CSV table of C-alpha atoms and ligand atoms in Angstrom, one decimal:
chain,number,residue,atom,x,y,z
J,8,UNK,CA,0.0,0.0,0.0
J,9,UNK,CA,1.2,3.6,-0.8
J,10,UNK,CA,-0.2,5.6,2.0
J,11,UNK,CA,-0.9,9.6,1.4
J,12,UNK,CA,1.2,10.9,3.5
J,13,UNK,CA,3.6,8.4,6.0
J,14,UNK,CA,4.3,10.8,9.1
J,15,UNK,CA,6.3,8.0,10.6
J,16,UNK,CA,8.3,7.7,7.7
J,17,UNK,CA,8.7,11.5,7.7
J,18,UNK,CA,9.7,12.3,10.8
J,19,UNK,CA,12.1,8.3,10.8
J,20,UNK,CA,14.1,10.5,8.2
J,21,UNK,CA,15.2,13.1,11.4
J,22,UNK,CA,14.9,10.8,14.0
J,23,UNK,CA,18.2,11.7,15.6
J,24,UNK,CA,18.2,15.2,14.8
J,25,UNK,CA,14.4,15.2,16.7
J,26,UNK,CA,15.9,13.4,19.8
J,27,UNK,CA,18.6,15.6,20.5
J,28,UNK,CA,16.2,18.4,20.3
J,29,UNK,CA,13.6,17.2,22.4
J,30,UNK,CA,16.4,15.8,24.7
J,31,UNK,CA,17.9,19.7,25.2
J,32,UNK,CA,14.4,20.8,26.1
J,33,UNK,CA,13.9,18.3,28.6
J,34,UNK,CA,17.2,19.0,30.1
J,35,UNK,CA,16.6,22.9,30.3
J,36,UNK,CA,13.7,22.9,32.7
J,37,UNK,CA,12.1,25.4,31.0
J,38,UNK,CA,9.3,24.4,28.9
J,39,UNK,CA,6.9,27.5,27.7
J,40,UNK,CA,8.0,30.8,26.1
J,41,UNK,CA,11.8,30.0,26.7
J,42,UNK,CA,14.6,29.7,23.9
J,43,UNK,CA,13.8,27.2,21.8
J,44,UNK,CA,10.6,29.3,20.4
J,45,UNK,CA,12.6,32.6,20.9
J,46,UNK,CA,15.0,30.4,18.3
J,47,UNK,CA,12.1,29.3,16.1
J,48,UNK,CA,10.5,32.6,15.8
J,49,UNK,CA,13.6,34.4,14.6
J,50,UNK,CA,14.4,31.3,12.1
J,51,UNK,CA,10.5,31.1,10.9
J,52,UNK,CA,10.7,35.1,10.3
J,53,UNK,CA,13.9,35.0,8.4
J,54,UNK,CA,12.6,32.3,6.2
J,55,UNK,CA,9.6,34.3,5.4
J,56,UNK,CA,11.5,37.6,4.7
J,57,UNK,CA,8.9,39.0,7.6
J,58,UNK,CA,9.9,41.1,10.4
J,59,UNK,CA,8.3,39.0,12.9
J,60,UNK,CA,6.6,35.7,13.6
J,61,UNK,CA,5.1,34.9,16.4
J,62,UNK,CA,4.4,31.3,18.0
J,63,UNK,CA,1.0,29.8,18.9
J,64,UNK,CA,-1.0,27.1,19.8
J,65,UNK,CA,-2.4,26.1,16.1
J,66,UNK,CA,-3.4,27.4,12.8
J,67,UNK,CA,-6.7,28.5,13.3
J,68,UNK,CA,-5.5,30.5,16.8
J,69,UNK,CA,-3.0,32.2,14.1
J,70,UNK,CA,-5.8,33.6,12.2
J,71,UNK,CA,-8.4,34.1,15.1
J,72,UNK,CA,-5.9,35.7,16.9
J,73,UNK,CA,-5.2,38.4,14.2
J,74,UNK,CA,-8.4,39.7,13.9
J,75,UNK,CA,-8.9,39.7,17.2
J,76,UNK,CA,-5.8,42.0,17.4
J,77,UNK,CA,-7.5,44.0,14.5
J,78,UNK,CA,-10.2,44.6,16.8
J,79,UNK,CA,-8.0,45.9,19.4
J,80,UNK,CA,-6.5,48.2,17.1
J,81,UNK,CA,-9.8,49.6,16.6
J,82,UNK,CA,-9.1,48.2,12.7
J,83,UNK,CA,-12.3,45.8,12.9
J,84,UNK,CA,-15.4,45.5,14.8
J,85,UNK,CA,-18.3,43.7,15.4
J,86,UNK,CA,-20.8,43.0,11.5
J,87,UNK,CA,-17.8,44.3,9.7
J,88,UNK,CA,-17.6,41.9,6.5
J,89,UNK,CA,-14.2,39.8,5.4
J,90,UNK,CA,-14.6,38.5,1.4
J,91,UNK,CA,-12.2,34.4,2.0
J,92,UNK,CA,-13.1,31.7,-0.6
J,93,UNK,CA,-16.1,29.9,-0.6
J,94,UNK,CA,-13.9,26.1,-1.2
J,95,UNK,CA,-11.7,27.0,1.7
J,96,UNK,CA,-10.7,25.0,4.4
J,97,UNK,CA,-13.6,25.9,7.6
J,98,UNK,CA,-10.6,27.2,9.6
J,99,UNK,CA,-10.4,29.9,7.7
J,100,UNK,CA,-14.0,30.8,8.0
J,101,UNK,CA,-14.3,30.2,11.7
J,102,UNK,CA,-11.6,32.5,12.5
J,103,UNK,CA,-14.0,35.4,11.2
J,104,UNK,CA,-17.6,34.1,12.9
J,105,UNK,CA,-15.3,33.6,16.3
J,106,UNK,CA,-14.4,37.6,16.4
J,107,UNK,CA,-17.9,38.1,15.4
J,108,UNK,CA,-17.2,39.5,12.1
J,109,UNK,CA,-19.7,38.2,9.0
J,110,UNK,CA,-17.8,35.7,6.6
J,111,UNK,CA,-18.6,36.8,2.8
J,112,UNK,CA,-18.1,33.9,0.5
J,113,UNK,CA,-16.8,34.3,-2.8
J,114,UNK,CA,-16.0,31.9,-5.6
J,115,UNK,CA,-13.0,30.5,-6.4
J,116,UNK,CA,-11.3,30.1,-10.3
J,117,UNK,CA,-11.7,26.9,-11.1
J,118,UNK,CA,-8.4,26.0,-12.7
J,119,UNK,CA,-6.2,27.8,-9.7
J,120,UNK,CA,-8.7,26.6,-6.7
J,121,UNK,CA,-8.0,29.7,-5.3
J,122,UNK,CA,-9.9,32.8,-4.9
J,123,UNK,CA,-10.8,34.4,-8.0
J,124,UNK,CA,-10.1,38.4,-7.9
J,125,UNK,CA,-12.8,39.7,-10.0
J,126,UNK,CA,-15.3,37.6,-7.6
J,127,UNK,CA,-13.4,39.7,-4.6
J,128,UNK,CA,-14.2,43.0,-6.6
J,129,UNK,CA,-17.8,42.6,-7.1
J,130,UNK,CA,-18.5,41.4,-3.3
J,131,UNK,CA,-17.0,44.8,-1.4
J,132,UNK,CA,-19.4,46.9,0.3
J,133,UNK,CA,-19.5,49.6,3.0
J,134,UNK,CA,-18.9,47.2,5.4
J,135,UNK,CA,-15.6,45.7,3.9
J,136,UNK,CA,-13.0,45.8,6.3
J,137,UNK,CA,-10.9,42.6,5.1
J,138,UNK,CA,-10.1,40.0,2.4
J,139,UNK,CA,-9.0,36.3,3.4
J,140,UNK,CA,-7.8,35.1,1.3
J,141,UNK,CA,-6.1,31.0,1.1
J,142,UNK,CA,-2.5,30.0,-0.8
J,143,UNK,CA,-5.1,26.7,-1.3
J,144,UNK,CA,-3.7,23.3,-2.0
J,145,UNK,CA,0.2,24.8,-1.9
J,146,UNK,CA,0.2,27.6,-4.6
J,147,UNK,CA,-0.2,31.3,-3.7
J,148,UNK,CA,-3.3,33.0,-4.5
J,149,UNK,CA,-3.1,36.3,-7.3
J,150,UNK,CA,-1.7,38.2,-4.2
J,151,UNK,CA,-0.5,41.0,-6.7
J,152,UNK,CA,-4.1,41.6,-7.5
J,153,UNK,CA,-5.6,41.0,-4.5
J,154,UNK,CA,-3.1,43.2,-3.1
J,155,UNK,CA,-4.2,45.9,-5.5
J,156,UNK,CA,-8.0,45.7,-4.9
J,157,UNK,CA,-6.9,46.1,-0.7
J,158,UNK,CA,-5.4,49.1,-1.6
J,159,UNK,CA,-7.7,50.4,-3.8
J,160,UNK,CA,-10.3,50.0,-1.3
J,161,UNK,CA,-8.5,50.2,1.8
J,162,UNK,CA,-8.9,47.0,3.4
J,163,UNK,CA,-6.8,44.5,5.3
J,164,UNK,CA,-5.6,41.4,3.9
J,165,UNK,CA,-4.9,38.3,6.7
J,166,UNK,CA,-3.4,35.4,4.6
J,167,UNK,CA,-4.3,32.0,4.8
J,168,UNK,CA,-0.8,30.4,4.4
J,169,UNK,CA,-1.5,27.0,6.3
J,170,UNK,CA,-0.8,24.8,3.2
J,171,UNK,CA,1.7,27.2,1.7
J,172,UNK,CA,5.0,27.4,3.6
J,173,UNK,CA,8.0,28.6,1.4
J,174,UNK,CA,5.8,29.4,-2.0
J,175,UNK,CA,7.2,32.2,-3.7
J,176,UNK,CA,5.6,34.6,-6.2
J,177,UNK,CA,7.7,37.8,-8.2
J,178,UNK,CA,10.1,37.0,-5.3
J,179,UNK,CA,7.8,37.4,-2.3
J,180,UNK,CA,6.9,34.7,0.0
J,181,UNK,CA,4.0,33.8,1.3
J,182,UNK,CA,3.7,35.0,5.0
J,183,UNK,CA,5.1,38.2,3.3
J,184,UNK,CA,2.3,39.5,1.2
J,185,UNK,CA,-0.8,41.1,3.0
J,186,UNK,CA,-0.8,43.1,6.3
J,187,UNK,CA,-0.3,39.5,8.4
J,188,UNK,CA,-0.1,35.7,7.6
J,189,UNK,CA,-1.6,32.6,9.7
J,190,UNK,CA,0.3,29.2,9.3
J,191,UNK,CA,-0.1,26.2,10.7
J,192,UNK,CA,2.4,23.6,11.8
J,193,UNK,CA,-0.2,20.5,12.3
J,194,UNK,CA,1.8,17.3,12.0
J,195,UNK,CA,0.3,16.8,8.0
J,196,UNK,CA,1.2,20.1,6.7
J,197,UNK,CA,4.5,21.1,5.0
J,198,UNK,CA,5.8,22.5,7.8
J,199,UNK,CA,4.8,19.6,10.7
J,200,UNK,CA,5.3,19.8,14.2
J,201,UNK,CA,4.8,16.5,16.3
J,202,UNK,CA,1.5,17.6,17.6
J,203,UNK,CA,-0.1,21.2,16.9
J,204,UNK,CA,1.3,24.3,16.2
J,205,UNK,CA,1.2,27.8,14.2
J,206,UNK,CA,2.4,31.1,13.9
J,207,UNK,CA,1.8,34.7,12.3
J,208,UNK,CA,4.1,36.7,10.2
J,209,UNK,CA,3.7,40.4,9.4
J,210,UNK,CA,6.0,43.1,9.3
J,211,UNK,CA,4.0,45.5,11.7
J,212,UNK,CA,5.6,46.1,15.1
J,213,UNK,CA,2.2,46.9,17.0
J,214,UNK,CA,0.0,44.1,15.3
J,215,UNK,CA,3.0,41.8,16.7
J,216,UNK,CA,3.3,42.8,20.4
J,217,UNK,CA,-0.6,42.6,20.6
J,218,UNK,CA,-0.7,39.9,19.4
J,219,UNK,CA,2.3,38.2,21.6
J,220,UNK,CA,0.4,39.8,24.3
J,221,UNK,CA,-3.1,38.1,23.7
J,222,UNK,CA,-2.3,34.6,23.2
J,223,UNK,CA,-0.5,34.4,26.6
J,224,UNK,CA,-3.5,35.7,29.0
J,225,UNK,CA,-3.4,39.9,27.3
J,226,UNK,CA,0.1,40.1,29.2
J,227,UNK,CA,3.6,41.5,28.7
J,228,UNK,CA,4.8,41.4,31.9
J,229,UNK,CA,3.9,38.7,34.0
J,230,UNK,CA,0.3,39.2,36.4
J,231,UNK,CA,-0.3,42.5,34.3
J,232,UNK,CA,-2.9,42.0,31.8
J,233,UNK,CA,-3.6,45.0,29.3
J,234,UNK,CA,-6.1,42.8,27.5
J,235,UNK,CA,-8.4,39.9,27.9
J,236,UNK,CA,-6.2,37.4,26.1
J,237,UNK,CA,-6.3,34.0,26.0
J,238,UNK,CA,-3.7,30.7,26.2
J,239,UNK,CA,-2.2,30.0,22.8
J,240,UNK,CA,0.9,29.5,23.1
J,241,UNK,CA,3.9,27.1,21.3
J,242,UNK,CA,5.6,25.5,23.6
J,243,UNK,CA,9.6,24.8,23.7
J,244,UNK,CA,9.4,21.0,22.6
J,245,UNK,CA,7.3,21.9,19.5
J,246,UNK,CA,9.3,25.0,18.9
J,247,UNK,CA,12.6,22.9,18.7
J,248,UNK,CA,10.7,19.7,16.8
J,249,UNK,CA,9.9,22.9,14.5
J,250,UNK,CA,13.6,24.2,13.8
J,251,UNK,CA,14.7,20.5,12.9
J,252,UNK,CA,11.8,20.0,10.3
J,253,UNK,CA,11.9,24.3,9.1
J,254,UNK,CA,16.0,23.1,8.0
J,255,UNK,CA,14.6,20.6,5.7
J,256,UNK,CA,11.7,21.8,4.1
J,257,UNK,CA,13.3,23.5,1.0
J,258,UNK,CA,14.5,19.8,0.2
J,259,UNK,CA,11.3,18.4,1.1
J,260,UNK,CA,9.4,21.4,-1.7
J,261,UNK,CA,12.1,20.3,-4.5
J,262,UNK,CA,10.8,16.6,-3.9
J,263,UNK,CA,7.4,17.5,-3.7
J,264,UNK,CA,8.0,19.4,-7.4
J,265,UNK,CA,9.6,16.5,-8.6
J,266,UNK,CA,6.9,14.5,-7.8
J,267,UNK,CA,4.6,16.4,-9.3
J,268,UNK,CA,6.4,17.3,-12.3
J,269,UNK,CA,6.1,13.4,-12.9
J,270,UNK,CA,2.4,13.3,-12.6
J,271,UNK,CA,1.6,16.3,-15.0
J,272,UNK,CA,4.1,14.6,-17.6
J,273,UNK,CA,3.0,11.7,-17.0
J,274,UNK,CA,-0.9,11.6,-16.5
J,275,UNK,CA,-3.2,11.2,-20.1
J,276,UNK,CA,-6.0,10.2,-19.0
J,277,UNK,CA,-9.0,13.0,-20.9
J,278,UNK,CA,-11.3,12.0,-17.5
J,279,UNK,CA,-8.8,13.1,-15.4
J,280,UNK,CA,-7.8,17.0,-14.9
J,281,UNK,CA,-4.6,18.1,-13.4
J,282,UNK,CA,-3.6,21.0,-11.4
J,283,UNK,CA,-1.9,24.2,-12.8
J,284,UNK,CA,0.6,26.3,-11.7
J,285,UNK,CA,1.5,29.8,-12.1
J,286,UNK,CA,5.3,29.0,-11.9
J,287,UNK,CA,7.4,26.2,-10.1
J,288,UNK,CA,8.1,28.6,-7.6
J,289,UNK,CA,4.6,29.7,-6.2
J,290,UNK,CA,3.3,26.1,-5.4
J,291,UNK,CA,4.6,23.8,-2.6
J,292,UNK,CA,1.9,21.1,-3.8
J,293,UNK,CA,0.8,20.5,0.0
J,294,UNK,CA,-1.5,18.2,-1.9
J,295,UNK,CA,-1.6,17.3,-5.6
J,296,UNK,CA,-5.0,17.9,-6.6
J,297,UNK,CA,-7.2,16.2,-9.7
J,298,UNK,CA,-10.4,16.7,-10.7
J,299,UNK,CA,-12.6,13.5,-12.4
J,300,UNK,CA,-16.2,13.5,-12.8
J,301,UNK,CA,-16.4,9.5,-12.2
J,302,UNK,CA,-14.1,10.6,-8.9
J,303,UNK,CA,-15.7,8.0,-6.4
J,304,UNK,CA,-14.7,5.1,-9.2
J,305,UNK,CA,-11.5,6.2,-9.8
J,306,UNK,CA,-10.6,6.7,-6.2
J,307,UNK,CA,-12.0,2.9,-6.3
J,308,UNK,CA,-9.8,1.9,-8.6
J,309,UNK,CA,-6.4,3.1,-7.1
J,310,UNK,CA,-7.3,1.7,-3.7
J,311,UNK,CA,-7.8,-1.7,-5.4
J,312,UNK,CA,-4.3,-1.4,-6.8
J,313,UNK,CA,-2.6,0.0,-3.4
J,314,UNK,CA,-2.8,3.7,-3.4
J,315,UNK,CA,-4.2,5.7,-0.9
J,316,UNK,CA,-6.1,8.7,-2.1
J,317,UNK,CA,-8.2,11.4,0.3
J,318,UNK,CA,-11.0,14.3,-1.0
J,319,UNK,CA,-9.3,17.9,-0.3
J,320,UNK,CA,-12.6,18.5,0.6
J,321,UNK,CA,-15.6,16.5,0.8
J,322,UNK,CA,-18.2,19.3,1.9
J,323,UNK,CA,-18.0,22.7,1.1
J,324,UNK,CA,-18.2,25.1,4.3
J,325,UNK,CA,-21.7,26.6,3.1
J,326,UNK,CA,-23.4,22.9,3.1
J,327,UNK,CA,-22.1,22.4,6.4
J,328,UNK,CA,-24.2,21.9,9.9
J,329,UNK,CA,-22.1,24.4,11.3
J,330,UNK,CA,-23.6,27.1,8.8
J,331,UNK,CA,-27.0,26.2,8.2
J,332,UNK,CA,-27.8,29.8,7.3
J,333,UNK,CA,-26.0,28.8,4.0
J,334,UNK,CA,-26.9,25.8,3.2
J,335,UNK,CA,-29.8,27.4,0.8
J,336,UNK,CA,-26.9,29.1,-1.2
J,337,UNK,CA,-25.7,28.2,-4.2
J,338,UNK,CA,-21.9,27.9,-5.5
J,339,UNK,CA,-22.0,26.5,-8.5
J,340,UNK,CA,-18.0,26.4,-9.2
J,341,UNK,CA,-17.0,25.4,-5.3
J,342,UNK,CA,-19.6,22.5,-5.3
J,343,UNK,CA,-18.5,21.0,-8.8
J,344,UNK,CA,-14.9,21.6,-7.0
J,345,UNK,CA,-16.0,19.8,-3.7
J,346,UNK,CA,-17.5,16.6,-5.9
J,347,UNK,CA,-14.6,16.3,-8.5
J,348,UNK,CA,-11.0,16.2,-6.5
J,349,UNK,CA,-9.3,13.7,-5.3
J,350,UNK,CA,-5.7,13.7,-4.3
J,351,UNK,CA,-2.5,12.0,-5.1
J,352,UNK,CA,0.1,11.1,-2.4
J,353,UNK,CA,3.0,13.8,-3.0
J,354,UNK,CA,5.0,13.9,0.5
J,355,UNK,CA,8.5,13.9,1.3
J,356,UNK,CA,8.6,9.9,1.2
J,357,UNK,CA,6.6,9.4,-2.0
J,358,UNK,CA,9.4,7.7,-4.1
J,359,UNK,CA,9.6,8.0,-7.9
J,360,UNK,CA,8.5,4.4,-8.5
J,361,UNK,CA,5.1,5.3,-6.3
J,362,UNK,CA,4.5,8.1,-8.4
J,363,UNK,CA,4.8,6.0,-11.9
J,364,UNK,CA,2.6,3.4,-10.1
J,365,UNK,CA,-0.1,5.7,-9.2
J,366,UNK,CA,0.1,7.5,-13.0
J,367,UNK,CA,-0.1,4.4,-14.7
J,368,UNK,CA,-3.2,3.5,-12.7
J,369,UNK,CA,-4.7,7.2,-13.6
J,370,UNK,CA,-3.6,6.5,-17.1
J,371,UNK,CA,-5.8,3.0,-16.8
J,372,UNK,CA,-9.1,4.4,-15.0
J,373,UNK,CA,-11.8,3.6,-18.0
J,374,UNK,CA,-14.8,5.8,-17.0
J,375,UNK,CA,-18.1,4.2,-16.6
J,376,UNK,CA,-20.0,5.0,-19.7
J,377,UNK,CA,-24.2,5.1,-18.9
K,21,PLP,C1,-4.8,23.3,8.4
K,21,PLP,C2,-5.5,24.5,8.0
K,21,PLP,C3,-5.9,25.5,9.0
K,21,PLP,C4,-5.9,25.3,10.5
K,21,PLP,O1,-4.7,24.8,11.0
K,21,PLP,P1,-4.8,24.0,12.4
K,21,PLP,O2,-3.3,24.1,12.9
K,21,PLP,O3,-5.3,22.7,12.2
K,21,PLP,O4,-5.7,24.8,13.4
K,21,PLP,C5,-6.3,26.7,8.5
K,21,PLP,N1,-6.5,26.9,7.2
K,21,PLP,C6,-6.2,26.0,6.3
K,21,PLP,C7,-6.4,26.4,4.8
K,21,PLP,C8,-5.6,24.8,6.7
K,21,PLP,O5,-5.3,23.9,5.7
C-alpha cells in the first residue's frame, strides 16, 4: 500500500536530529516561552522575509488571533464583513464568525482553486474591512491583485498560508504579502510539528506585540494584563521539533515538485484533470489535486491497486451543519470543485517508483460509460 502521507516515515528521516532536540528541552527545565521558540521565531521570520513571527498554539488560533488583534487596534469590529473563498478550508471561516465578524463567500477560479479576484471586486461593500484570502492546496493565491484591490479599497488582507510554507511569487513569499499571515504547523502540513502548532508573520511592530500579548492571558509582563487574552501559546518542545523540520523543508518542496512534475508529464487520462501552476516557484503542492467527474470510481480503482487517495474536501463550508444559514446558497463552481478532486500522495517519502505506479493507474481508469 502507498499511503498519502507516511508521518512515521517523515519524521524516521530526522529521528536523531528530533531526539537531541527534544532531549535539550527536557534537560533545560524550562518548557513555555523559553529559547527554543525565541530560536524558532527568529528562524520562521527569516525564512519568510517577515519582520516577525510569532508562535501559537495552532493554525486556526493564528488567524483568530489576528483579527482579534485587528479589533484591538480599533481596525475591525463587530458586523464588519471579510470576502475568504467559498472552497476554503472551515478554519479559515471560523476564524472570522469567532471575532464576530460576518464571513462573505466568494468563488473561487476553477483551474487555480484559489480565490478568483474579480469575484473579490464585485463582493466589497460599505462594510468591507478585510479580504481572506487562502494560498489553497500549496500555490499562492493572485496576491499582486488581491493586493491591488486592498489598496484600492482600503482593506486589510490576513493570509491564509497553512498549506503554503515557502511558496514564492515575483520574489515574495508567502507570510510576506498582506498586512499579516496565519500558518499552521499541524503534523500533515509542509511544515509539521509532532502535535499542533502555528504562527503569524507580518511586518507590523504593533499588530506583533498585541498579538504576543493576547495569546499568553493579554500580558507583557507577567500578572499585568492589558487585554483579555487567552492561552495559545507554542511550547519549547514543539518550537525545537519545528527548527529541525523548518532546516529541511526547501529539500522536502524540491521533492514534492519533482513528484509532481512526474504526474503532470505523465498523467493522459482526458477523464482526469490536473492541477496548474503559475510558476514552479509559487506552489509547494501541499496536496496534488485532480479533478474526475467519475471521482468516487477512480478513487476505487487506485485503492484496489494499493494507493491511498483522500477528497481535499468532501463538503464545502456553506453545506455544512455548522452554517446552516448557508446551506440554501448556491456555488455552482465550489460545489463541482467539492465533488470532483481527489488527491494523489505527493510527501517527502513518495518515491519516484510510487508516483509512476499511481500514473499508470490514472492512465488506466476507464470511465463508466451510462
Ligand atoms: C490546516 C489549516 C488551517 C488550520 O490549522 P490548524 O493548525 O489545524 O488549526 C487553517 N486553514 C487552512 C487552509 C488549513 O489547511
Amino acid at each position: 500500500m502507498i499511503s498519502f502521507l507516511d508521518l512515521k516515515a517523515i519524521n524516521a528521516q530526522y529521528r536523531d536530529e528530533l531526539i537531541t532536540a527534544a532531549t535539550r528541552v527536557i534537560d533545560s527545565g524550562w518548557y513555555i516561552n523559553g529559547r527554543e521558540l525565541e530560536a524558532f521565531e527568529k528562524e520562521f521570520a527569516s525564512y519568510c522575509g517577515t519582520k516577525h513571527a510569532i508562535g501559537v498554539a495552532n493554525g486556526l488560533d493564528a488567524l483568530i488571533l489576528t483579527l482579534r488583534a485587528w479589533a484591538e487596534m480599533g481596525k475591525l469590529k463587530k458586523g464588519d464583513e471579510v470576502i475568504v473563498p467559498a472552497n476554503t478550508y472551515i478554519a479559515s471561516i471560523l476564524a472570522i464568525s469567532a471575532n464576530n465578524l460576518v464571513p462573505i463567500l466568494v468563488e473561487p477560479d476553477l483551474n487555480s482553486y484559489n480565490v478568483d479576484p474579480s469575484h473579490i471586486e464585485s463582493a466589497i461593500t460599505d462594510k468591507t474591512k478585510a479580504i481572506l484570502p487562502v494560498h489553497l492546496y500549496g500555490q499562492l493565491a493572485d496576491m499582486p491583485a488581491i493586493m491591488d484591490i486592498a489598496q484600492r479599497h482600503n482593506l486589510l488582507v490576513l493570509e491564509d498560508a497553512a498549506q503554503a510554507h515557502g511558496a514564492i511569487l515575483e520574489g515574495k513569499k508567502a507570510g510576506n504579502w498582506g498586512d499579516a499571515a496565519g500558518f499552521s504547523f499541524y503534523p500533515g502540513k509542509n511544515l509539521g510539528a509532532l502535535g499542533d502548532a502555528g504562527a503569524i508573520t507580518t511586518n507590523d511592530d504593533e499588530l506583533a506585540s498585541i498579538i504576543r500579548a493576547l495569546r499568553n492571558y493579554g500580558s507583557h509582563e507577567k500578572y499585568k494584563n492589558i487585554m483579555q487574552g487567552v492561552n495559545s501559546r507554542l511550547d519549547e518542545i514543539q518550537a525545537a521539533m519545528l527548527s529541525v523540520k523548518l532546516s529541511h523543508l526547501d529539500t522536502e518542496i524540491t521533492h514534492r515538485r519533482k513528484i509532481a512534475d512526474l504526474y503532470l508529464d505523465g498523467i493522459k487520462n482526458p477523464a482526469i484533470i490536473l492541477p496548474t501552476k503559475t510558476q514552479d516557484s509559487a506552489h509547494v503542492w501541499h496536496v496534488f489535486v485532480i479533478r474526475c467527474e467519475q471521482r468516487e470510481a477512480l478513487q476505487k480503482h487506485l485503492a484496489d491497486h494499493g494507493i491511498q487517495t483522500l477528497i481535499h474536501y468532501p463538503i464545502p463550508p456553506h453545506q455544512q451543519q455548522a452554517y446552516k444559514e448557508w446551506n440554501e446558497l448556491s456555488y455552482p463552481i465550489t460545489e463541482k470543485i467539492h465533488e470532483e478532486v481527489l488527491s494523489l500522495p505527493i510527501g517527502p517519502t513518495i518515491k519516484a517508483d510510487d508516483a509512476q505506479k499511481t500514473i499508470q493507474l490514472c492512465n488506466s481508469f476507464e470511465e463508466n460509460k451510462p
